[in-house]
Every structure is written in C-alpha cells, then in structure tokens.
PDB file of C-alpha atoms in Angstrom:
ATOM      1  CA  MET A   1     -98.157-184.766 -72.208  1.00 50.00           C
ATOM      2  CA  ALA A   2     -99.573-181.369 -71.491  1.00 55.00           C
ATOM      3  CA  GLU A   3    -103.161-181.025 -73.214  1.00 63.00           C
ATOM      4  CA  ARG A   4    -103.582-178.485 -75.958  1.00 71.00           C
ATOM      5  CA  ARG A   5    -104.974-175.310 -74.768  1.00 76.00           C
ATOM      6  CA  SER A   6    -108.378-174.251 -76.484  1.00 79.00           C
ATOM      7  CA  LYS A   7    -108.451-170.984 -78.277  1.00 82.00           C
ATOM      8  CA  HIS A   8    -110.521-169.358 -75.141  1.00 84.00           C
ATOM      9  CA  GLU A   9    -108.015-170.772 -72.657  1.00 86.00           C
ATOM     10  CA  ILE A  10    -105.108-169.025 -74.695  1.00 89.00           C
ATOM     11  CA  ILE A  11    -107.204-165.612 -74.649  1.00 90.00           C
ATOM     12  CA  TYR A  12    -107.628-165.942 -70.876  1.00 90.00           C
ATOM     13  CA  ASP A  13    -103.913-166.620 -70.663  1.00 91.00           C
ATOM     14  CA  ILE A  14    -103.125-163.450 -72.480  1.00 92.00           C
ATOM     15  CA  LEU A  15    -105.352-161.473 -70.714  1.00 94.00           C
ATOM     16  CA  ASN A  16    -104.379-162.762 -67.428  1.00 92.00           C
ATOM     17  CA  LEU A  17    -100.677-161.787 -68.328  1.00 92.00           C
ATOM     18  CA  ILE A  18    -101.674-158.527 -69.147  1.00 94.00           C
ATOM     19  CA  SER A  19    -103.635-158.139 -66.231  1.00 93.00           C
ATOM     20  CA  GLN A  20    -100.960-159.410 -63.898  1.00 91.00           C
ATOM     21  CA  LYS A  21     -98.173-156.963 -65.203  1.00 89.00           C
ATOM     22  CA  GLY A  22    -100.196-153.911 -64.250  1.00 90.00           C
ATOM     23  CA  GLY A  23    -102.713-153.964 -67.207  1.00 90.00           C
ATOM     24  CA  LYS A  24    -100.062-152.825 -69.707  1.00 90.00           C
ATOM     25  CA  VAL A  25     -97.266-154.907 -71.509  1.00 91.00           C
ATOM     26  CA  LYS A  26     -94.858-155.127 -74.441  1.00 90.00           C
ATOM     27  CA  PRO A  27     -95.556-157.714 -77.145  1.00 86.00           C
ATOM     28  CA  THR A  28     -92.572-159.707 -76.262  1.00 87.00           C
ATOM     29  CA  HIS A  29     -93.878-160.225 -72.662  1.00 86.00           C
ATOM     30  CA  ILE A  30     -97.066-161.626 -74.044  1.00 88.00           C
ATOM     31  CA  LEU A  31     -94.800-163.821 -76.633  1.00 85.00           C
ATOM     32  CA  TYR A  32     -92.857-165.456 -74.014  1.00 81.00           C
ATOM     33  CA  GLY A  33     -95.221-165.600 -71.172  1.00 79.00           C
ATOM     34  CA  GLY A  34     -97.884-166.753 -73.401  1.00 76.00           C
ATOM     35  CA  ASN A  35     -95.973-169.494 -74.995  1.00 79.00           C
ATOM     36  CA  LEU A  36     -96.828-168.591 -78.384  1.00 81.00           C
ATOM     37  CA  SER A  37     -95.226-168.561 -81.885  1.00 85.00           C
ATOM     38  CA  HIS A  38     -95.059-164.854 -83.445  1.00 86.00           C
ATOM     39  CA  ASP A  39     -97.517-165.605 -86.014  1.00 88.00           C
ATOM     40  CA  ARG A  40    -100.169-166.912 -83.563  1.00 87.00           C
ATOM     41  CA  LEU A  41     -99.442-164.306 -81.130  1.00 88.00           C
ATOM     42  CA  LYS A  42    -100.014-161.571 -84.005  1.00 89.00           C
ATOM     43  CA  LYS A  43    -103.338-163.318 -84.954  1.00 91.00           C
ATOM     44  CA  TYR A  44    -104.441-163.522 -81.296  1.00 91.00           C
ATOM     45  CA  LEU A  45    -103.636-159.966 -80.456  1.00 92.00           C
ATOM     46  CA  HIS A  46    -105.689-158.766 -83.654  1.00 91.00           C
ATOM     47  CA  GLU A  47    -108.618-160.863 -82.570  1.00 91.00           C
ATOM     48  CA  LEU A  48    -108.345-159.367 -79.231  1.00 93.00           C
ATOM     49  CA  ILE A  49    -108.086-155.873 -80.216  1.00 94.00           C
ATOM     50  CA  GLU A  50    -111.197-156.586 -82.442  1.00 92.00           C
ATOM     51  CA  ALA A  51    -113.389-158.083 -79.652  1.00 91.00           C
ATOM     52  CA  GLY A  52    -112.424-154.852 -77.550  1.00 93.00           C
ATOM     53  CA  PHE A  53    -110.448-156.803 -74.855  1.00 94.00           C
ATOM     54  CA  ILE A  54    -107.138-155.020 -75.410  1.00 94.00           C
ATOM     55  CA  GLY A  55    -106.153-151.829 -77.039  1.00 94.00           C
ATOM     56  CA  ALA A  56    -102.959-150.800 -78.583  1.00 92.00           C
ATOM     57  CA  VAL A  57    -100.901-147.556 -77.659  1.00 92.00           C
ATOM     58  CA  GLU A  58     -97.761-146.175 -78.580  1.00 90.00           C
ATOM     59  CA  GLU A  59     -95.281-144.573 -76.123  1.00 87.00           C
ATOM     60  CA  LYS A  60     -91.827-143.358 -76.947  1.00 85.00           C
ATOM     61  CA  GLY A  61     -92.046-145.029 -80.236  1.00 88.00           C
ATOM     62  CA  LYS A  62     -92.648-148.371 -78.587  1.00 90.00           C
ATOM     63  CA  ILE A  63     -95.962-150.563 -78.837  1.00 91.00           C
ATOM     64  CA  TYR A  64     -97.768-151.341 -75.660  1.00 93.00           C
ATOM     65  CA  TYR A  65    -100.940-153.430 -75.069  1.00 94.00           C
ATOM     66  CA  ILE A  66    -103.388-152.518 -72.569  1.00 95.00           C
ATOM     67  CA  ILE A  67    -106.094-154.501 -71.282  1.00 95.00           C
ATOM     68  CA  THR A  68    -109.768-152.983 -71.135  1.00 95.00           C
ATOM     69  CA  ASP A  69    -112.694-153.435 -68.867  1.00 95.00           C
ATOM     70  CA  LYS A  70    -114.299-155.754 -71.349  1.00 93.00           C
ATOM     71  CA  GLY A  71    -111.057-157.671 -71.014  1.00 94.00           C
ATOM     72  CA  TYR A  72    -111.020-157.480 -67.192  1.00 94.00           C
ATOM     73  CA  LYS A  73    -114.578-158.643 -67.094  1.00 92.00           C
ATOM     74  CA  PHE A  74    -113.756-161.609 -69.619  1.00 92.00           C
ATOM     75  CA  ILE A  75    -111.218-162.740 -67.159  1.00 93.00           C
ATOM     76  CA  GLU A  76    -113.785-162.889 -64.097  1.00 92.00           C
ATOM     77  CA  GLU A  77    -116.304-164.583 -66.206  1.00 90.00           C
ATOM     78  CA  PHE A  78    -113.673-167.193 -67.311  1.00 91.00           C
ATOM     79  CA  LYS A  79    -112.854-167.845 -63.913  1.00 91.00           C
ATOM     80  CA  LYS A  80    -116.395-168.405 -62.743  1.00 91.00           C
ATOM     81  CA  ILE A  81    -116.744-170.873 -65.576  1.00 91.00           C
ATOM     82  CA  GLU A  82    -113.526-172.612 -64.677  1.00 90.00           C
ATOM     83  CA  GLU A  83    -114.723-173.093 -61.258  1.00 91.00           C
ATOM     84  CA  MET A  84    -118.081-174.306 -62.332  1.00 93.00           C
ATOM     85  CA  THR A  85    -116.447-176.657 -64.785  1.00 92.00           C
ATOM     86  CA  THR A  86    -114.249-177.923 -61.810  1.00 91.00           C
ATOM     87  CA  ALA A  87    -117.116-178.335 -59.397  1.00 93.00           C
ATOM     88  CA  PHE A  88    -119.405-180.053 -61.844  1.00 93.00           C
ATOM     89  CA  GLY A  89    -116.305-182.255 -63.423  1.00 90.00           C
ATOM     90  CA  ILE A  90    -117.614-181.444 -66.952  1.00 88.00           C
TER      91      ILE A  90
ATOM     92  CA  MET S   1    -142.292-172.058 -34.538  1.00 41.00           C
ATOM     93  CA  SER S   2    -145.272-174.217 -34.235  1.00 44.00           C
ATOM     94  CA  PHE S   3    -144.708-176.204 -37.187  1.00 48.00           C
ATOM     95  CA  GLU S   4    -143.002-179.560 -36.434  1.00 56.00           C
ATOM     96  CA  ILE S   5    -141.196-182.048 -38.825  1.00 53.00           C
ATOM     97  CA  SER S   6    -144.058-184.701 -37.918  1.00 58.00           C
ATOM     98  CA  THR S   7    -146.445-182.319 -39.344  1.00 58.00           C
ATOM     99  CA  LEU S   8    -144.986-183.018 -42.703  1.00 54.00           C
ATOM    100  CA  PHE S   9    -145.199-186.752 -42.372  1.00 59.00           C
ATOM    101  CA  SER S  10    -149.137-186.587 -41.117  1.00 64.00           C
ATOM    102  CA  ASP S  11    -150.886-183.454 -42.906  1.00 72.00           C
ATOM    103  CA  PRO S  12    -151.217-183.649 -46.645  1.00 75.00           C
ATOM    104  CA  GLN S  13    -151.908-180.247 -46.895  1.00 78.00           C
ATOM    105  CA  ALA S  14    -148.555-179.302 -45.038  1.00 81.00           C
ATOM    106  CA  PHE S  15    -146.671-181.863 -47.191  1.00 84.00           C
ATOM    107  CA  ARG S  16    -148.046-180.264 -50.249  1.00 84.00           C
ATOM    108  CA  LEU S  17    -146.847-176.919 -49.471  1.00 87.00           C
ATOM    109  CA  PHE S  18    -143.555-178.169 -48.293  1.00 91.00           C
ATOM    110  CA  SER S  19    -143.167-180.175 -51.573  1.00 91.00           C
ATOM    111  CA  THR S  20    -144.087-176.728 -53.353  1.00 93.00           C
ATOM    112  CA  ILE S  21    -141.795-174.725 -51.406  1.00 94.00           C
ATOM    113  CA  VAL S  22    -138.782-177.520 -52.334  1.00 96.00           C
ATOM    114  CA  GLN S  23    -139.700-177.279 -55.857  1.00 95.00           C
ATOM    115  CA  ALA S  24    -139.831-173.665 -56.077  1.00 96.00           C
ATOM    116  CA  LEU S  25    -136.118-173.688 -54.583  1.00 97.00           C
ATOM    117  CA  GLY S  26    -135.681-176.210 -57.436  1.00 97.00           C
ATOM    118  CA  ILE S  27    -136.810-173.578 -60.075  1.00 97.00           C
ATOM    119  CA  VAL S  28    -134.397-170.897 -58.714  1.00 97.00           C
ATOM    120  CA  VAL S  29    -131.240-173.165 -58.222  1.00 97.00           C
ATOM    121  CA  ALA S  30    -131.619-175.062 -61.624  1.00 97.00           C
ATOM    122  CA  PHE S  31    -132.258-171.716 -63.446  1.00 97.00           C
ATOM    123  CA  MET S  32    -129.341-170.010 -61.838  1.00 95.00           C
ATOM    124  CA  ILE S  33    -127.000-173.046 -63.075  1.00 96.00           C
ATOM    125  CA  SER S  34    -128.434-173.098 -66.502  1.00 96.00           C
ATOM    126  CA  TYR S  35    -128.151-169.505 -66.790  1.00 95.00           C
ATOM    127  CA  LEU S  36    -124.040-170.147 -65.912  1.00 93.00           C
ATOM    128  CA  GLY S  37    -123.870-172.941 -68.631  1.00 95.00           C
ATOM    129  CA  PHE S  38    -125.478-170.446 -70.988  1.00 95.00           C
ATOM    130  CA  LYS S  39    -122.799-168.078 -70.289  1.00 92.00           C
ATOM    131  CA  ALA S  40    -120.256-170.558 -70.421  1.00 92.00           C
ATOM    132  CA  TYR S  41    -121.524-171.709 -73.859  1.00 92.00           C
ATOM    133  CA  LYS S  42    -121.652-167.990 -75.077  1.00 89.00           C
ATOM    134  CA  LEU S  43    -118.062-167.289 -73.940  1.00 86.00           C
ATOM    135  CA  THR S  44    -116.225-170.402 -75.397  1.00 84.00           C
ATOM    136  CA  ASN S  45    -118.634-172.122 -77.886  1.00 84.00           C
ATOM    137  CA  ASP S  46    -117.934-175.499 -76.290  1.00 86.00           C
ATOM    138  CA  ARG S  47    -121.186-177.907 -77.009  1.00 89.00           C
ATOM    139  CA  LYS S  48    -120.669-179.440 -73.620  1.00 91.00           C
ATOM    140  CA  TYR S  49    -121.860-176.182 -71.974  1.00 94.00           C
ATOM    141  CA  LYS S  50    -124.968-176.334 -74.365  1.00 94.00           C
ATOM    142  CA  TYR S  51    -126.089-179.491 -73.196  1.00 95.00           C
ATOM    143  CA  PHE S  52    -125.294-178.686 -69.418  1.00 96.00           C
ATOM    144  CA  PHE S  53    -127.459-175.447 -70.172  1.00 97.00           C
ATOM    145  CA  TYR S  54    -130.259-177.370 -71.554  1.00 96.00           C
ATOM    146  CA  GLY S  55    -130.034-179.900 -68.780  1.00 97.00           C
ATOM    147  CA  PHE S  56    -130.421-177.442 -66.073  1.00 97.00           C
ATOM    148  CA  LEU S  57    -133.073-175.462 -68.046  1.00 98.00           C
ATOM    149  CA  PHE S  58    -135.450-178.625 -68.564  1.00 97.00           C
ATOM    150  CA  LEU S  59    -134.968-179.293 -65.009  1.00 97.00           C
ATOM    151  CA  SER S  60    -135.785-175.722 -64.001  1.00 98.00           C
ATOM    152  CA  LEU S  61    -138.892-175.932 -66.212  1.00 97.00           C
ATOM    153  CA  SER S  62    -139.970-179.554 -64.811  1.00 96.00           C
ATOM    154  CA  PHE S  63    -140.245-178.027 -61.420  1.00 96.00           C
ATOM    155  CA  LEU S  64    -142.247-174.864 -62.539  1.00 96.00           C
ATOM    156  CA  ALA S  65    -144.718-177.354 -64.214  1.00 94.00           C
ATOM    157  CA  ASN S  66    -144.709-179.518 -60.904  1.00 92.00           C
ATOM    158  CA  VAL S  67    -145.334-176.174 -58.802  1.00 93.00           C
ATOM    159  CA  ILE S  68    -147.988-175.020 -61.275  1.00 91.00           C
ATOM    160  CA  LEU S  69    -149.621-178.472 -61.026  1.00 87.00           C
ATOM    161  CA  ASN S  70    -149.513-178.318 -57.005  1.00 85.00           C
ATOM    162  CA  ILE S  71    -151.312-174.927 -57.227  1.00 86.00           C
ATOM    163  CA  LEU S  72    -153.893-176.314 -59.415  1.00 81.00           C
ATOM    164  CA  LEU S  73    -154.636-179.223 -57.146  1.00 78.00           C
ATOM    165  CA  ARG S  74    -154.568-176.754 -54.266  1.00 78.00           C
ATOM    166  CA  LEU S  75    -157.492-174.883 -56.003  1.00 77.00           C
ATOM    167  CA  GLY S  76    -159.496-177.985 -56.156  1.00 73.00           C
ATOM    168  CA  TYR S  77    -158.921-179.331 -59.630  1.00 70.00           C
ATOM    169  CA  ALA S  78    -157.313-182.648 -58.257  1.00 65.00           C
ATOM    170  CA  LYS S  79    -160.677-184.536 -58.364  1.00 67.00           C
ATOM    171  CA  TYR S  80    -160.898-184.330 -62.132  1.00 65.00           C
ATOM    172  CA  PHE S  81    -157.199-185.008 -62.461  1.00 64.00           C
ATOM    173  CA  VAL S  82    -157.184-188.369 -60.186  1.00 65.00           C
ATOM    174  CA  GLU S  83    -160.334-189.553 -61.555  1.00 67.00           C
ATOM    175  CA  LYS S  84    -159.167-188.907 -64.904  1.00 64.00           C
ATOM    176  CA  ARG S  85    -162.520-187.245 -65.889  1.00 64.00           C
ATOM    177  CA  TYR S  86    -162.298-185.360 -69.151  1.00 64.00           C
ATOM    178  CA  THR S  87    -163.654-181.857 -68.235  1.00 67.00           C
ATOM    179  CA  PRO S  88    -162.212-178.437 -69.773  1.00 68.00           C
ATOM    180  CA  TYR S  89    -160.227-178.168 -66.572  1.00 67.00           C
ATOM    181  CA  ILE S  90    -158.193-181.473 -67.027  1.00 72.00           C
ATOM    182  CA  ALA S  91    -156.778-180.708 -70.583  1.00 74.00           C
ATOM    183  CA  PRO S  92    -154.246-178.142 -69.291  1.00 78.00           C
ATOM    184  CA  MET S  93    -153.286-180.234 -66.125  1.00 79.00           C
ATOM    185  CA  PHE S  94    -152.736-183.485 -68.095  1.00 80.00           C
ATOM    186  CA  GLY S  95    -150.572-180.849 -70.792  1.00 85.00           C
ATOM    187  CA  ILE S  96    -148.656-179.879 -67.728  1.00 88.00           C
ATOM    188  CA  TYR S  97    -148.148-183.203 -66.441  1.00 87.00           C
ATOM    189  CA  TYR S  98    -146.968-184.421 -69.776  1.00 87.00           C
ATOM    190  CA  PHE S  99    -144.894-181.311 -69.930  1.00 91.00           C
ATOM    191  CA  PHE S 100    -143.130-182.382 -66.656  1.00 92.00           C
ATOM    192  CA  LEU S 101    -142.463-185.761 -67.500  1.00 91.00           C
ATOM    193  CA  ILE S 102    -140.795-185.002 -70.517  1.00 91.00           C
ATOM    194  CA  ALA S 103    -138.860-182.135 -69.215  1.00 94.00           C
ATOM    195  CA  VAL S 104    -137.419-183.985 -66.574  1.00 94.00           C
ATOM    196  CA  MET S 105    -136.297-186.847 -69.086  1.00 93.00           C
ATOM    197  CA  LEU S 106    -134.818-184.512 -71.352  1.00 93.00           C
ATOM    198  CA  ALA S 107    -133.112-182.743 -68.444  1.00 96.00           C
ATOM    199  CA  TYR S 108    -131.533-185.937 -67.272  1.00 95.00           C
ATOM    200  CA  VAL S 109    -130.647-187.132 -70.761  1.00 94.00           C
ATOM    201  CA  SER S 110    -128.875-183.741 -71.611  1.00 95.00           C
ATOM    202  CA  LEU S 111    -126.543-184.190 -68.302  1.00 95.00           C
ATOM    203  CA  ALA S 112    -125.978-187.756 -69.114  1.00 93.00           C
ATOM    204  CA  ILE S 113    -124.847-186.657 -72.613  1.00 93.00           C
ATOM    205  CA  VAL S 114    -122.529-183.869 -71.002  1.00 93.00           C
ATOM    206  CA  TYR S 115    -120.780-186.426 -68.670  1.00 91.00           C
ATOM    207  CA  SER S 116    -120.491-189.467 -70.817  1.00 87.00           C
ATOM    208  CA  ASP S 117    -118.976-186.972 -73.332  1.00 82.00           C
ATOM    209  CA  ILE S 118    -120.973-187.782 -76.420  1.00 84.00           C
ATOM    210  CA  LYS S 119    -120.047-185.598 -79.271  1.00 82.00           C
ATOM    211  CA  LYS S 120    -121.453-186.986 -82.458  1.00 87.00           C
ATOM    212  CA  PRO S 121    -124.907-185.173 -83.150  1.00 86.00           C
ATOM    213  CA  ASN S 122    -126.464-188.379 -84.639  1.00 89.00           C
ATOM    214  CA  LYS S 123    -125.821-190.038 -81.377  1.00 89.00           C
ATOM    215  CA  ILE S 124    -127.211-187.162 -79.289  1.00 90.00           C
ATOM    216  CA  TRP S 125    -130.220-186.997 -81.228  1.00 90.00           C
ATOM    217  CA  LEU S 126    -130.888-190.899 -80.835  1.00 91.00           C
ATOM    218  CA  PHE S 127    -130.402-190.375 -77.099  1.00 89.00           C
ATOM    219  CA  TYR S 128    -133.023-187.673 -77.196  1.00 91.00           C
ATOM    220  CA  PHE S 129    -135.235-189.208 -79.515  1.00 91.00           C
ATOM    221  CA  TRP S 130    -135.483-192.418 -77.073  1.00 90.00           C
ATOM    222  CA  THR S 131    -135.665-190.814 -74.270  1.00 88.00           C
ATOM    223  CA  PHE S 132    -138.643-188.566 -75.689  1.00 87.00           C
ATOM    224  CA  ILE S 133    -140.458-191.660 -76.527  1.00 87.00           C
ATOM    225  CA  VAL S 134    -139.887-193.341 -73.010  1.00 86.00           C
ATOM    226  CA  GLY S 135    -140.997-189.891 -71.236  1.00 83.00           C
ATOM    227  CA  VAL S 136    -144.308-190.029 -73.255  1.00 82.00           C
ATOM    228  CA  TYR S 137    -144.879-193.544 -72.443  1.00 83.00           C
ATOM    229  CA  THR S 138    -144.152-193.060 -68.545  1.00 82.00           C
ATOM    230  CA  PHE S 139    -147.485-191.035 -68.395  1.00 77.00           C
ATOM    231  CA  ARG S 140    -149.495-194.056 -66.856  1.00 75.00           C
ATOM    232  CA  ASP S 141    -146.355-195.703 -65.091  1.00 85.00           C
ATOM    233  CA  TYR S 142    -145.141-193.564 -62.246  1.00 85.00           C
ATOM    234  CA  LEU S 143    -142.506-196.326 -61.174  1.00 90.00           C
ATOM    235  CA  LEU S 144    -141.249-196.503 -64.689  1.00 91.00           C
ATOM    236  CA  PHE S 145    -140.922-192.754 -64.943  1.00 91.00           C
ATOM    237  CA  ASN S 146    -138.807-192.617 -61.971  1.00 93.00           C
ATOM    238  CA  MET S 147    -136.856-195.744 -62.514  1.00 94.00           C
ATOM    239  CA  PHE S 148    -135.705-194.149 -65.936  1.00 92.00           C
ATOM    240  CA  SER S 149    -134.872-191.064 -64.240  1.00 94.00           C
ATOM    241  CA  ALA S 150    -132.833-192.781 -61.921  1.00 95.00           C
ATOM    242  CA  LEU S 151    -131.003-194.832 -64.823  1.00 94.00           C
ATOM    243  CA  LEU S 152    -130.223-191.680 -66.600  1.00 93.00           C
ATOM    244  CA  LEU S 153    -129.082-190.131 -63.296  1.00 95.00           C
ATOM    245  CA  SER S 154    -126.875-192.745 -62.274  1.00 95.00           C
ATOM    246  CA  PHE S 155    -124.461-192.199 -65.189  1.00 93.00           C
ATOM    247  CA  VAL S 156    -124.047-188.439 -63.726  1.00 95.00           C
ATOM    248  CA  VAL S 157    -123.756-189.638 -60.214  1.00 96.00           C
ATOM    249  CA  LEU S 158    -120.903-192.550 -60.968  1.00 95.00           C
ATOM    250  CA  PHE S 159    -119.077-189.799 -63.008  1.00 94.00           C
ATOM    251  CA  THR S 160    -119.138-187.221 -60.442  1.00 95.00           C
ATOM    252  CA  PHE S 161    -118.000-189.543 -57.816  1.00 96.00           C
ATOM    253  CA  GLU S 162    -115.222-190.435 -59.791  1.00 94.00           C
ATOM    254  CA  LYS S 163    -113.999-186.976 -60.400  1.00 92.00           C
ATOM    255  CA  TYR S 164    -114.562-186.324 -56.664  1.00 94.00           C
ATOM    256  CA  ARG S 165    -112.348-189.372 -55.935  1.00 94.00           C
ATOM    257  CA  GLU S 166    -109.596-188.194 -58.264  1.00 92.00           C
ATOM    258  CA  SER S 167    -109.496-184.502 -56.724  1.00 89.00           C
ATOM    259  CA  ARG S 168    -111.201-184.866 -53.232  1.00 90.00           C
ATOM    260  CA  LYS S 169    -112.194-181.044 -53.741  1.00 92.00           C
ATOM    261  CA  LYS S 170    -115.155-180.067 -51.559  1.00 92.00           C
ATOM    262  CA  ASN S 171    -117.085-178.624 -54.532  1.00 92.00           C
ATOM    263  CA  GLN S 172    -117.002-181.892 -56.401  1.00 95.00           C
ATOM    264  CA  LEU S 173    -118.113-183.847 -53.256  1.00 96.00           C
ATOM    265  CA  ALA S 174    -120.885-181.369 -52.887  1.00 96.00           C
ATOM    266  CA  ILE S 175    -122.116-181.777 -56.497  1.00 97.00           C
ATOM    267  CA  PHE S 176    -121.813-185.567 -56.328  1.00 97.00           C
ATOM    268  CA  LEU S 177    -123.851-185.611 -53.238  1.00 97.00           C
ATOM    269  CA  ALA S 178    -126.507-183.225 -55.094  1.00 97.00           C
ATOM    270  CA  PHE S 179    -126.907-185.689 -57.968  1.00 97.00           C
ATOM    271  CA  LEU S 180    -126.983-188.509 -55.402  1.00 98.00           C
ATOM    272  CA  SER S 181    -129.804-186.950 -53.623  1.00 97.00           C
ATOM    273  CA  LEU S 182    -131.584-186.242 -56.969  1.00 97.00           C
ATOM    274  CA  PHE S 183    -131.012-190.151 -58.017  1.00 97.00           C
ATOM    275  CA  LEU S 184    -132.320-191.073 -54.379  1.00 97.00           C
ATOM    276  CA  PHE S 185    -135.188-188.864 -54.739  1.00 96.00           C
ATOM    277  CA  HIS S 186    -136.307-191.171 -58.092  1.00 96.00           C
ATOM    278  CA  PHE S 187    -134.999-194.365 -57.051  1.00 96.00           C
ATOM    279  CA  LEU S 188    -136.825-194.437 -53.467  1.00 95.00           C
ATOM    280  CA  VAL S 189    -140.181-194.638 -55.361  1.00 93.00           C
ATOM    281  CA  ILE S 190    -139.383-198.340 -55.717  1.00 91.00           C
ATOM    282  CA  ILE S 191    -140.331-198.872 -51.758  1.00 91.00           C
ATOM    283  CA  GLU S 192    -142.913-195.917 -51.695  1.00 87.00           C
ATOM    284  CA  LYS S 193    -145.874-198.255 -52.067  1.00 82.00           C
ATOM    285  CA  TYR S 194    -144.877-200.079 -48.894  1.00 88.00           C
ATOM    286  CA  ALA S 195    -144.191-197.335 -46.619  1.00 86.00           C
ATOM    287  CA  THR S 196    -145.866-194.020 -47.336  1.00 82.00           C
ATOM    288  CA  ILE S 197    -143.370-192.137 -44.942  1.00 87.00           C
ATOM    289  CA  ILE S 198    -140.998-192.500 -47.747  1.00 90.00           C
ATOM    290  CA  LEU S 199    -142.750-189.642 -49.901  1.00 89.00           C
ATOM    291  CA  PRO S 200    -141.723-186.794 -47.549  1.00 90.00           C
ATOM    292  CA  ILE S 201    -138.390-188.427 -46.915  1.00 93.00           C
ATOM    293  CA  ARG S 202    -138.005-188.300 -50.865  1.00 94.00           C
ATOM    294  CA  TYR S 203    -138.558-184.307 -50.597  1.00 94.00           C
ATOM    295  CA  ILE S 204    -136.335-183.835 -47.749  1.00 95.00           C
ATOM    296  CA  ILE S 205    -133.560-185.715 -49.707  1.00 97.00           C
ATOM    297  CA  LEU S 206    -134.209-183.528 -52.605  1.00 97.00           C
ATOM    298  CA  LEU S 207    -133.992-180.284 -50.501  1.00 97.00           C
ATOM    299  CA  ALA S 208    -130.736-181.246 -49.155  1.00 97.00           C
ATOM    300  CA  GLY S 209    -129.494-181.972 -53.030  1.00 97.00           C
ATOM    301  CA  LEU S 210    -130.910-178.540 -53.948  1.00 97.00           C
ATOM    302  CA  VAL S 211    -129.278-176.945 -51.135  1.00 97.00           C
ATOM    303  CA  LEU S 212    -126.103-178.674 -52.001  1.00 97.00           C
ATOM    304  CA  LEU S 213    -126.208-177.140 -55.400  1.00 97.00           C
ATOM    305  CA  LEU S 214    -127.127-173.756 -54.230  1.00 96.00           C
ATOM    306  CA  VAL S 215    -124.125-173.463 -51.642  1.00 95.00           C
ATOM    307  CA  THR S 216    -121.628-174.720 -54.479  1.00 95.00           C
ATOM    308  CA  LEU S 217    -123.391-171.910 -56.743  1.00 93.00           C
ATOM    309  CA  LEU S 218    -123.044-168.932 -54.226  1.00 92.00           C
ATOM    310  CA  LYS S 219    -119.507-169.989 -53.567  1.00 91.00           C
ATOM    311  CA  ILE S 220    -118.728-169.559 -57.599  1.00 88.00           C
ATOM    312  CA  HIS S 221    -120.484-166.491 -57.610  1.00 82.00           C
ATOM    313  CA  GLY S 222    -119.063-165.258 -54.257  1.00 76.00           C
ATOM    314  CA  ARG S 223    -115.667-165.893 -55.578  1.00 63.00           C
ATOM    315  CA  LYS S 224    -113.343-163.006 -54.428  1.00 56.00           C
ATOM    316  CA  LYS S 225    -111.878-161.078 -57.077  1.00 52.00           C
ATOM    317  CA  LYS S 226    -108.009-160.989 -57.323  1.00 48.00           C
TER     318      LYS S 226
END
C-alpha cells in the first residue's frame, strides 16, 4: 500500500506539477495531476496563494495558476531536504 | 611539504595542531548539517528534523569547546588543568570541559532519538535526562564517557547500515561510514592506554568521517537545478 503523503509533500507535488507545465496551469491539471479531491485541492490552492507560492490570473475568462519565485525556491529547498533525508536515512 | 605523517605520532605539538584542525573542520561540517536540519524543520515542521538539528548543533558546539580547550592548553594553562589546581584560570577550563562532555552526549542522544523514531515527548525527555546525568558523571572517567558515546552511536551506525543495505546508494554508504568513523573514534579509546599510537589514529579516523560528511553535504548543495 502506498504511504500517505504529508502536507508538505502534497504542496511540493502541486508546485512541481505547475513548474513542469511551464509555470502556468489550469486548475483541472492540478486536480488530476495532484491526485486530490476537489475540496482538498481548493484548500491547498488557497493556502499556496496565502503563502505566496502561487498566484491566480484570469485569461479569456479562465483561471490559471502561476508559480512564483517563492514557489520555485520552495521546490529547490524541498529537493535538498529530500536528498538529505535519503542520504542520512531519516 | 616538510611535514610528514610520522611527525604526528612523535611530536605532541604537531599532534595538538592536527587535532585542533580536525575539530575545527568538525565545527564547520556539523554546523552546516545542523543548518540544513533547521531549514528542513522550518519548512516541514517535522519533529525528526528538530532532533536532527539539535544533534548536529550540539556536535558542532562540542567541537568548538574542544578547540577552545586546545588553544587554552597551547597558551600554557595545561598544568593547572592536568594538576587540577584550583586557580582562577582553571574554572573556565573545567566549565568548557563539562560543556564539551554534555554537548557530545546530547548530540548523540538526539541522533539516536531521530534514528530510533521515538516520538513520545516523555520518552524523549527521559532519554535526555539520563544522558545528561551520565554526561555529568563521566567527568572523571574518560573511558566511560567514550564507551557511552560509542553505545549511543552504535544505534545510529546500525540503522544507517540497514538503510544502505536496502538501497545500495553511495550517499547512504558515505553516511554509514561517517557514523562508523565517529563510533570507532570513541570505541578505540578502550585500547588507547595499551598503545599510545591509537590516539593519532583515532583523529585520522575522525578526519575521514568528517570528510565523508562534508562530501555528502557538498553533493546535496551542489545538486544541479533542473
């Protein structure tokens, strides 16, 4: 059975997904790619906007989410921590 | 270069300089790892990173205390310390030595907590309490201090070895060998009084362990951005 992702792993997955899609995605992409329910996704997107990791823009009547510099920095820091965690086996 | 490895084994001054350099490297390496642990804790709020941060911070401070002691000994305060003569000079030295002992103990118990995955705060405080008590009472017994340090480190060594055996990753091998070096650094004290050559060998082993930690750390920091 797959292990439950922690809150920070989910945040990392969402940010990484946006980053890999060129830094700008529709909410449906995050919903499917992030493997989250609609309610949980809404909660996470709200938190990420509050934290300044992503921003929301409207283009031709559609909402897009864009990753900010702070979001990119979080991805880098998280990768380093993951590598440290693996190396030290903690 | 005129310095030869044999000088290390025959000249006490050369050895003291060498051990000070090794421990100065220890301050830097342990502090860098503790900083990474602190960042991990800030980012994730996971308590295992908090104890990881404490572990390496205490280790860094213990190296710092030892370097200060080495410098004070070099400045000529050794006779007061060795003779246990209670002069105004001696009080700070005893204080620093006490701090060194307790910092080492708290460093290793923090790491043992991380690796044994203890989560309940009352158990963690119990561990810290008994380790602190042992740290205080090892003041007069150098062998006991090192054996207890080796005992705490043996948990870490076993755990990191198991992790390496599961994954066979180079970084995990380096970390296992680094902790094994720290373990041997303490454990070999048991035969030090029968062969004085063991003392510089212990510091060479410690240096190897610190270099392994540093290399792993540089690999983590030097990872290319994708």
